Amino acid sequence: MSKEVVLSGIRPTGFLHLGNYFGAMRNYVRMQDDYTCYFFVANWHSLTTHPDTKELRNSVHRVIAENIACGLDPEKVALYVQSDVPEIAELYLYLNMLAYKGELEKTVTFKEKVRLQPENVNAGLLTYPVLQAADILIHRAVKVPVGKDQEQHLEMARNFAERFNYRYGDVFPLPYAFNYGTELVRIMSLDGNGKMSKSENQMATIYLADDDESIRKKIMKAKTDQGPATQNAEKPDYIQNLFTLMKLVSSPDTLQKFEDDFNASSTGNCVIRYGDMKKQLAEDMARFIKPIREKAEDIRLNSELLAKIIRQGADKARASASETLDRVRSSVGMNY
Ligand code: TYM
């Protein structure tokens, strides 16, 4: 039986961080043995918000290097750059005819971007989810490992696929967001303001390229409070975030100790010491990130190796993409 197809992408708009790792890349690595995998750098998507391409080349190389440093094997998966696969752009064109202005304007990420860059509300920004759908459907992928913030884009990809299938015949299976475990992951910023992201508060974002000292500094500054008012209290989301991170990088015993301390705490009897918790988390985080940072730097500086990996990835991706595009063209009737 042929393996299910998996696809996911990352925009090269800045340094990759813990949200990217735990929301997406960790799953890529776990999926590479069991699925046919396509992972790519979404450099076209980055033009919707970053029209200046001075840093783009470096960023693309960094994303590729960091993916490999996290454990992706370019021999097992197709690891490629979006703009190397022009078939995606043609599928985007067909899908654009099936996407409506009203639904695109209602997309949460579009509304957010309009707020952030009112001076550059370009058509690419509006049709961002259509390009994302083309990325996915071009390989007829069914599982898309992403963080929680991408859920709506996946729903839209399914809508576009269904519309295409209904109008032109069954070409696309429906893709779903995927995470091992039950829920999609959302890592918050350490200052408690929204999700961790590539370009917002850098002091509240832990990058895979951060050195030990920066990691310690950032974690020690993370938002906490006086402690819970009652035993077994519900955790505020910024405290929950520290526990989530601890669960990801510390030992189960360490996590349990701080869970127990939290649950035993109440006003006047605060057992949990957030300072100690952050110190422990900082050490465990630094230990976790160090090998990724060092390996990524080695790969990033090896331009010959990078060029070879990118070429090989493009070949694999184009082989699959052109097969789908042939089916798309003949279904639409564009084969003369
Ligand atoms: P991007 O580049 O913003 O993020 C890459 C991946 O990291 C996840 N992520 C997070 N997960 C949990 N907590 C966070 N704080 C956090 N921040 C980022 C994202 O969910 C994503 O999985 N539109 C996509 C790129 C894309 C794509 C695609 C993804 C383009 N085409 C096709 C999947 C399939 C994006 O902007 O990701």
Short mmCIF file of N, CA, C and O in Angstrom, two decimals, residues 220-311:
data_model
loop_
_atom_site.label_atom_id
_atom_site.label_comp_id
_atom_site.label_asym_id
_atom_site.label_seq_id
_atom_site.Cartn_x
_atom_site.Cartn_y
_atom_site.Cartn_z
N MET A 220 14.29 33.78 32.39
CA MET A 220 14.21 34.40 33.72
C MET A 220 13.29 35.63 33.69
O MET A 220 12.73 36.00 34.71
N LYS A 221 13.15 36.25 32.52
CA LYS A 221 12.27 37.42 32.40
C LYS A 221 10.81 37.06 32.10
O LYS A 221 9.95 37.94 32.04
N ALA A 222 10.54 35.78 31.88
CA ALA A 222 9.18 35.38 31.48
C ALA A 222 8.16 35.83 32.53
O ALA A 222 8.45 35.84 33.74
N LYS A 223 6.99 36.17 32.05
CA LYS A 223 5.95 36.68 32.95
C LYS A 223 5.48 35.61 33.95
O LYS A 223 5.17 34.48 33.56
N THR A 224 5.45 35.98 35.24
CA THR A 224 4.81 35.12 36.26
C THR A 224 3.98 36.04 37.16
O THR A 224 3.76 37.19 36.81
N ASP A 225 3.54 35.51 38.31
CA ASP A 225 2.73 36.35 39.21
C ASP A 225 3.02 35.95 40.65
O ASP A 225 4.01 35.28 40.93
N GLN A 226 2.13 36.30 41.59
CA GLN A 226 2.33 36.02 43.02
C GLN A 226 2.14 34.54 43.35
O GLN A 226 2.42 34.12 44.46
N GLY A 227 1.58 33.77 42.42
CA GLY A 227 1.26 32.38 42.73
C GLY A 227 -0.24 32.23 42.86
O GLY A 227 -0.96 33.22 42.98
N PRO A 228 -0.73 30.97 42.84
CA PRO A 228 -2.18 30.74 42.86
C PRO A 228 -2.82 31.12 44.20
O PRO A 228 -2.19 31.01 45.25
N ALA A 229 -4.08 31.55 44.12
CA ALA A 229 -4.79 31.95 45.34
C ALA A 229 -5.33 30.75 46.10
O ALA A 229 -5.46 30.77 47.32
N THR A 230 -5.68 29.69 45.35
CA THR A 230 -6.22 28.49 46.02
C THR A 230 -5.48 27.25 45.53
O THR A 230 -4.88 27.27 44.47
N GLN A 231 -5.55 26.19 46.31
CA GLN A 231 -4.93 24.93 45.88
C GLN A 231 -5.62 24.42 44.62
O GLN A 231 -6.80 24.66 44.41
N ASN A 232 -4.85 23.69 43.80
CA ASN A 232 -5.37 23.11 42.55
C ASN A 232 -6.07 24.14 41.66
O ASN A 232 -7.08 23.84 41.03
N ALA A 233 -5.54 25.35 41.67
CA ALA A 233 -6.16 26.42 40.87
C ALA A 233 -5.93 26.16 39.37
O ALA A 233 -5.06 25.37 39.00
N GLU A 234 -6.76 26.85 38.58
CA GLU A 234 -6.51 26.79 37.13
C GLU A 234 -5.32 27.68 36.84
O GLU A 234 -5.16 28.74 37.47
N LYS A 235 -4.48 27.29 35.89
CA LYS A 235 -3.28 28.10 35.63
C LYS A 235 -3.60 29.22 34.65
O LYS A 235 -4.23 28.97 33.62
N PRO A 236 -3.14 30.46 34.95
CA PRO A 236 -3.26 31.51 33.92
C PRO A 236 -2.46 31.06 32.69
O PRO A 236 -1.51 30.29 32.83
N ASP A 237 -2.81 31.58 31.51
CA ASP A 237 -2.18 31.00 30.30
C ASP A 237 -0.67 31.20 30.24
O ASP A 237 0.05 30.34 29.75
N TYR A 238 -0.14 32.31 30.79
CA TYR A 238 1.32 32.50 30.74
C TYR A 238 2.05 31.53 31.68
O TYR A 238 3.18 31.14 31.42
N ILE A 239 1.38 31.10 32.76
CA ILE A 239 1.98 30.09 33.64
C ILE A 239 1.87 28.71 32.97
O ILE A 239 2.82 27.93 32.94
N GLN A 240 0.70 28.46 32.39
CA GLN A 240 0.52 27.20 31.68
C GLN A 240 1.59 27.03 30.60
O GLN A 240 2.13 25.94 30.38
N ASN A 241 1.93 28.16 29.95
CA ASN A 241 2.94 28.11 28.89
C ASN A 241 4.29 27.63 29.43
O ASN A 241 4.98 26.83 28.79
N LEU A 242 4.66 28.09 30.64
CA LEU A 242 5.93 27.64 31.22
C LEU A 242 5.89 26.13 31.51
O LEU A 242 6.86 25.42 31.30
N PHE A 243 4.72 25.68 31.98
CA PHE A 243 4.57 24.24 32.21
C PHE A 243 4.63 23.46 30.90
O PHE A 243 5.21 22.39 30.82
N THR A 244 4.01 24.02 29.86
CA THR A 244 4.05 23.35 28.55
C THR A 244 5.50 23.22 28.08
O THR A 244 5.92 22.15 27.63
N LEU A 245 6.25 24.31 28.20
CA LEU A 245 7.65 24.26 27.77
C LEU A 245 8.45 23.27 28.62
O LEU A 245 9.27 22.52 28.10
N MET A 246 8.15 23.27 29.90
CA MET A 246 8.86 22.34 30.78
C MET A 246 8.55 20.90 30.40
O MET A 246 9.43 20.04 30.36
N LYS A 247 7.30 20.66 30.05
CA LYS A 247 6.92 19.30 29.65
C LYS A 247 7.70 18.87 28.40
O LYS A 247 8.04 17.72 28.22
N LEU A 248 8.01 19.86 27.55
CA LEU A 248 8.67 19.54 26.29
C LEU A 248 10.16 19.29 26.46
O LEU A 248 10.75 18.52 25.72
N VAL A 249 10.80 19.97 27.42
CA VAL A 249 12.27 19.85 27.48
C VAL A 249 12.83 19.28 28.79
O VAL A 249 14.00 18.96 28.85
N SER A 250 12.00 19.19 29.83
CA SER A 250 12.53 18.72 31.13
C SER A 250 12.11 17.28 31.38
O SER A 250 11.28 16.73 30.65
N SER A 251 12.66 16.68 32.44
CA SER A 251 12.31 15.29 32.73
C SER A 251 10.91 15.26 33.36
O SER A 251 10.47 16.25 33.96
N PRO A 252 10.21 14.12 33.25
CA PRO A 252 8.87 14.01 33.85
C PRO A 252 8.89 14.27 35.36
O PRO A 252 7.97 14.89 35.90
N ASP A 253 9.96 13.85 36.05
CA ASP A 253 10.05 14.07 37.50
C ASP A 253 10.10 15.56 37.82
O ASP A 253 9.45 16.02 38.77
N THR A 254 10.89 16.29 37.04
CA THR A 254 11.01 17.72 37.27
C THR A 254 9.66 18.39 37.08
O THR A 254 9.21 19.19 37.91
N LEU A 255 9.00 18.05 35.98
CA LEU A 255 7.69 18.62 35.71
C LEU A 255 6.73 18.32 36.86
O LEU A 255 6.03 19.20 37.36
N GLN A 256 6.73 17.06 37.31
CA GLN A 256 5.80 16.64 38.37
C GLN A 256 6.04 17.43 39.65
O GLN A 256 5.10 17.85 40.32
N LYS A 257 7.32 17.64 39.97
CA LYS A 257 7.64 18.39 41.20
C LYS A 257 6.99 19.78 41.15
O LYS A 257 6.34 20.20 42.12
N PHE A 258 7.14 20.47 40.03
CA PHE A 258 6.59 21.83 39.97
C PHE A 258 5.06 21.82 39.85
O PHE A 258 4.39 22.70 40.38
N GLU A 259 4.51 20.79 39.20
CA GLU A 259 3.04 20.64 39.18
C GLU A 259 2.53 20.49 40.62
O GLU A 259 1.56 21.14 41.02
N ASP A 260 3.19 19.61 41.38
CA ASP A 260 2.77 19.37 42.77
C ASP A 260 2.88 20.64 43.59
O ASP A 260 1.98 20.98 44.37
N ASP A 261 4.01 21.35 43.42
CA ASP A 261 4.20 22.61 44.16
C ASP A 261 3.09 23.60 43.81
O ASP A 261 2.56 24.29 44.68
N PHE A 262 2.76 23.67 42.53
CA PHE A 262 1.70 24.61 42.10
C PHE A 262 0.38 24.24 42.76
O PHE A 262 -0.31 25.08 43.34
N ASN A 263 0.06 22.94 42.68
CA ASN A 263 -1.25 22.50 43.20
C ASN A 263 -1.37 22.64 44.71
O ASN A 263 -2.47 22.77 45.24
N ALA A 264 -0.23 22.60 45.40
CA ALA A 264 -0.27 22.71 46.87
C ALA A 264 -0.28 24.18 47.33
O ALA A 264 -0.44 24.47 48.50
N SER A 265 -0.12 25.10 46.38
CA SER A 265 0.03 26.52 46.75
C SER A 265 -1.32 27.23 46.89
O SER A 265 -2.27 26.92 46.17
N SER A 266 -1.36 28.18 47.82
CA SER A 266 -2.54 29.07 47.95
C SER A 266 -2.06 30.37 48.58
O SER A 266 -0.91 30.45 49.03
N THR A 267 -2.94 31.36 48.64
CA THR A 267 -2.55 32.65 49.23
C THR A 267 -2.04 32.43 50.65
O THR A 267 -2.67 31.74 51.44
N GLY A 268 -0.88 33.00 50.96
CA GLY A 268 -0.30 32.83 52.30
C GLY A 268 0.51 31.57 52.44
O GLY A 268 1.24 31.38 53.42
N ASN A 269 0.39 30.65 51.49
CA ASN A 269 1.19 29.42 51.55
C ASN A 269 1.67 29.06 50.14
O ASN A 269 1.23 28.09 49.53
N CYS A 270 2.55 29.90 49.62
CA CYS A 270 3.00 29.69 48.24
C CYS A 270 4.18 28.73 48.20
O CYS A 270 5.29 29.07 48.60
N VAL A 271 3.90 27.50 47.79
CA VAL A 271 4.95 26.48 47.76
C VAL A 271 5.77 26.61 46.48
O VAL A 271 6.98 26.42 46.49
N ILE A 272 5.08 26.95 45.39
CA ILE A 272 5.82 27.02 44.12
C ILE A 272 6.70 28.26 44.09
O ILE A 272 6.29 29.35 44.48
N ARG A 273 7.94 28.07 43.67
CA ARG A 273 8.86 29.20 43.50
C ARG A 273 9.11 29.35 41.99
O ARG A 273 9.84 28.54 41.42
N TYR A 274 8.47 30.36 41.43
CA TYR A 274 8.61 30.52 39.98
C TYR A 274 10.05 30.79 39.58
O TYR A 274 10.49 30.41 38.50
N GLY A 275 10.80 31.47 40.45
CA GLY A 275 12.22 31.73 40.16
C GLY A 275 12.98 30.42 39.97
O GLY A 275 13.74 30.25 39.02
N ASP A 276 12.75 29.46 40.88
CA ASP A 276 13.43 28.16 40.77
C ASP A 276 12.95 27.41 39.53
O ASP A 276 13.73 26.77 38.83
N MET A 277 11.66 27.52 39.29
CA MET A 277 11.11 26.81 38.12
C MET A 277 11.75 27.34 36.84
O MET A 277 12.15 26.59 35.95
N LYS A 278 11.87 28.67 36.75
CA LYS A 278 12.43 29.26 35.53
C LYS A 278 13.92 28.93 35.39
O LYS A 278 14.39 28.69 34.29
N LYS A 279 14.61 28.87 36.54
CA LYS A 279 16.04 28.53 36.49
C LYS A 279 16.21 27.11 35.92
O LYS A 279 17.04 26.86 35.04
N GLN A 280 15.38 26.20 36.41
CA GLN A 280 15.45 24.81 35.94
C GLN A 280 15.08 24.74 34.45
O GLN A 280 15.75 24.08 33.65
N LEU A 281 14.00 25.44 34.11
CA LEU A 281 13.55 25.42 32.70
C LEU A 281 14.64 25.99 31.79
O LEU A 281 14.90 25.46 30.71
N ALA A 282 15.29 27.07 32.25
CA ALA A 282 16.33 27.70 31.44
C ALA A 282 17.48 26.73 31.17
O ALA A 282 17.98 26.62 30.04
N GLU A 283 17.88 25.99 32.22
CA GLU A 283 18.98 25.03 32.03
C GLU A 283 18.57 23.94 31.06
O GLU A 283 19.31 23.56 30.15
N ASP A 284 17.37 23.41 31.25
CA ASP A 284 16.91 22.31 30.38
C ASP A 284 16.73 22.80 28.94
O ASP A 284 17.02 22.08 27.99
N MET A 285 16.25 24.03 28.81
CA MET A 285 16.05 24.59 27.46
C MET A 285 17.39 24.80 26.76
O MET A 285 17.55 24.47 25.58
N ALA A 286 18.35 25.34 27.50
CA ALA A 286 19.67 25.59 26.90
C ALA A 286 20.28 24.26 26.45
O ALA A 286 20.86 24.17 25.36
N ARG A 287 20.13 23.23 27.27
CA ARG A 287 20.68 21.92 26.92
C ARG A 287 19.97 21.36 25.67
O ARG A 287 20.58 20.72 24.83
N PHE A 288 18.69 21.64 25.58
CA PHE A 288 17.91 21.14 24.44
C PHE A 288 18.31 21.84 23.14
O PHE A 288 18.44 21.22 22.09
N ILE A 289 18.50 23.16 23.22
CA ILE A 289 18.71 23.94 21.99
C ILE A 289 20.15 23.87 21.47
O ILE A 289 20.39 23.91 20.26
N LYS A 290 21.10 23.71 22.38
CA LYS A 290 22.52 23.78 21.99
C LYS A 290 22.87 22.89 20.78
O LYS A 290 23.43 23.39 19.79
N PRO A 291 22.56 21.59 20.81
CA PRO A 291 22.96 20.77 19.66
C PRO A 291 22.28 21.17 18.35
O PRO A 291 22.87 21.07 17.27
N ILE A 292 21.04 21.67 18.45
CA ILE A 292 20.33 22.12 17.24
C ILE A 292 21.05 23.34 16.67
O ILE A 292 21.35 23.42 15.47
N ARG A 293 21.35 24.30 17.56
CA ARG A 293 22.02 25.53 17.12
C ARG A 293 23.35 25.22 16.45
O ARG A 293 23.66 25.71 15.37
N GLU A 294 24.12 24.32 17.09
CA GLU A 294 25.47 24.05 16.57
C GLU A 294 25.41 23.31 15.24
O GLU A 294 26.14 23.63 14.30
N LYS A 295 24.52 22.36 15.15
CA LYS A 295 24.43 21.59 13.90
C LYS A 295 23.92 22.49 12.77
O LYS A 295 24.43 22.44 11.64
N ALA A 296 22.93 23.33 13.08
CA ALA A 296 22.36 24.22 12.06
C ALA A 296 23.44 25.16 11.52
O ALA A 296 23.51 25.42 10.32
N GLU A 297 24.27 25.64 12.42
CA GLU A 297 25.32 26.58 12.00
C GLU A 297 26.31 25.89 11.06
O GLU A 297 26.70 26.46 10.03
N ASP A 298 26.67 24.65 11.37
CA ASP A 298 27.58 23.90 10.48
C ASP A 298 26.99 23.75 9.09
O ASP A 298 27.65 23.95 8.07
N ILE A 299 25.71 23.37 9.05
CA ILE A 299 25.07 23.12 7.75
C ILE A 299 24.92 24.45 6.99
O ILE A 299 25.17 24.52 5.79
N ARG A 300 24.53 25.48 7.72
CA ARG A 300 24.28 26.78 7.10
C ARG A 300 25.54 27.31 6.40
O ARG A 300 25.45 27.97 5.37
N LEU A 301 26.68 27.01 6.98
CA LEU A 301 27.93 27.54 6.40
C LEU A 301 28.46 26.66 5.26
O LEU A 301 29.41 27.03 4.58
N ASN A 302 27.84 25.52 5.06
CA ASN A 302 28.28 24.61 4.00
C ASN A 302 27.42 24.83 2.75
O ASN A 302 26.45 24.11 2.51
N SER A 303 27.79 25.83 1.96
CA SER A 303 26.88 26.22 0.87
C SER A 303 26.77 25.15 -0.21
O SER A 303 25.73 25.02 -0.87
N GLU A 304 27.82 24.36 -0.37
CA GLU A 304 27.76 23.30 -1.38
C GLU A 304 26.70 22.25 -0.99
O GLU A 304 25.89 21.84 -1.81
N LEU A 305 26.77 21.87 0.27
CA LEU A 305 25.80 20.88 0.76
C LEU A 305 24.37 21.42 0.64
O LEU A 305 23.46 20.73 0.16
N LEU A 306 24.19 22.68 1.04
CA LEU A 306 22.86 23.28 0.98
C LEU A 306 22.33 23.28 -0.46
O LEU A 306 21.18 22.92 -0.71
N ALA A 307 23.20 23.66 -1.39
CA ALA A 307 22.77 23.73 -2.79
C ALA A 307 22.35 22.35 -3.28
O ALA A 307 21.34 22.20 -3.98
N LYS A 308 23.09 21.34 -2.86
CA LYS A 308 22.78 19.98 -3.30
C LYS A 308 21.43 19.52 -2.73
O LYS A 308 20.58 18.97 -3.44
N ILE A 309 21.22 19.81 -1.46
CA ILE A 309 19.96 19.41 -0.80
C ILE A 309 18.78 20.11 -1.47
O ILE A 309 17.74 19.49 -1.75
N ILE A 310 18.94 21.40 -1.75
CA ILE A 310 17.84 22.18 -2.34
C ILE A 310 17.51 21.68 -3.75
O ILE A 310 16.35 21.55 -4.14
N ARG A 311 18.55 21.33 -4.50
CA ARG A 311 18.33 20.82 -5.87
C ARG A 311 17.59 19.47 -5.83
O ARG A 311 16.63 19.23 -6.54
#
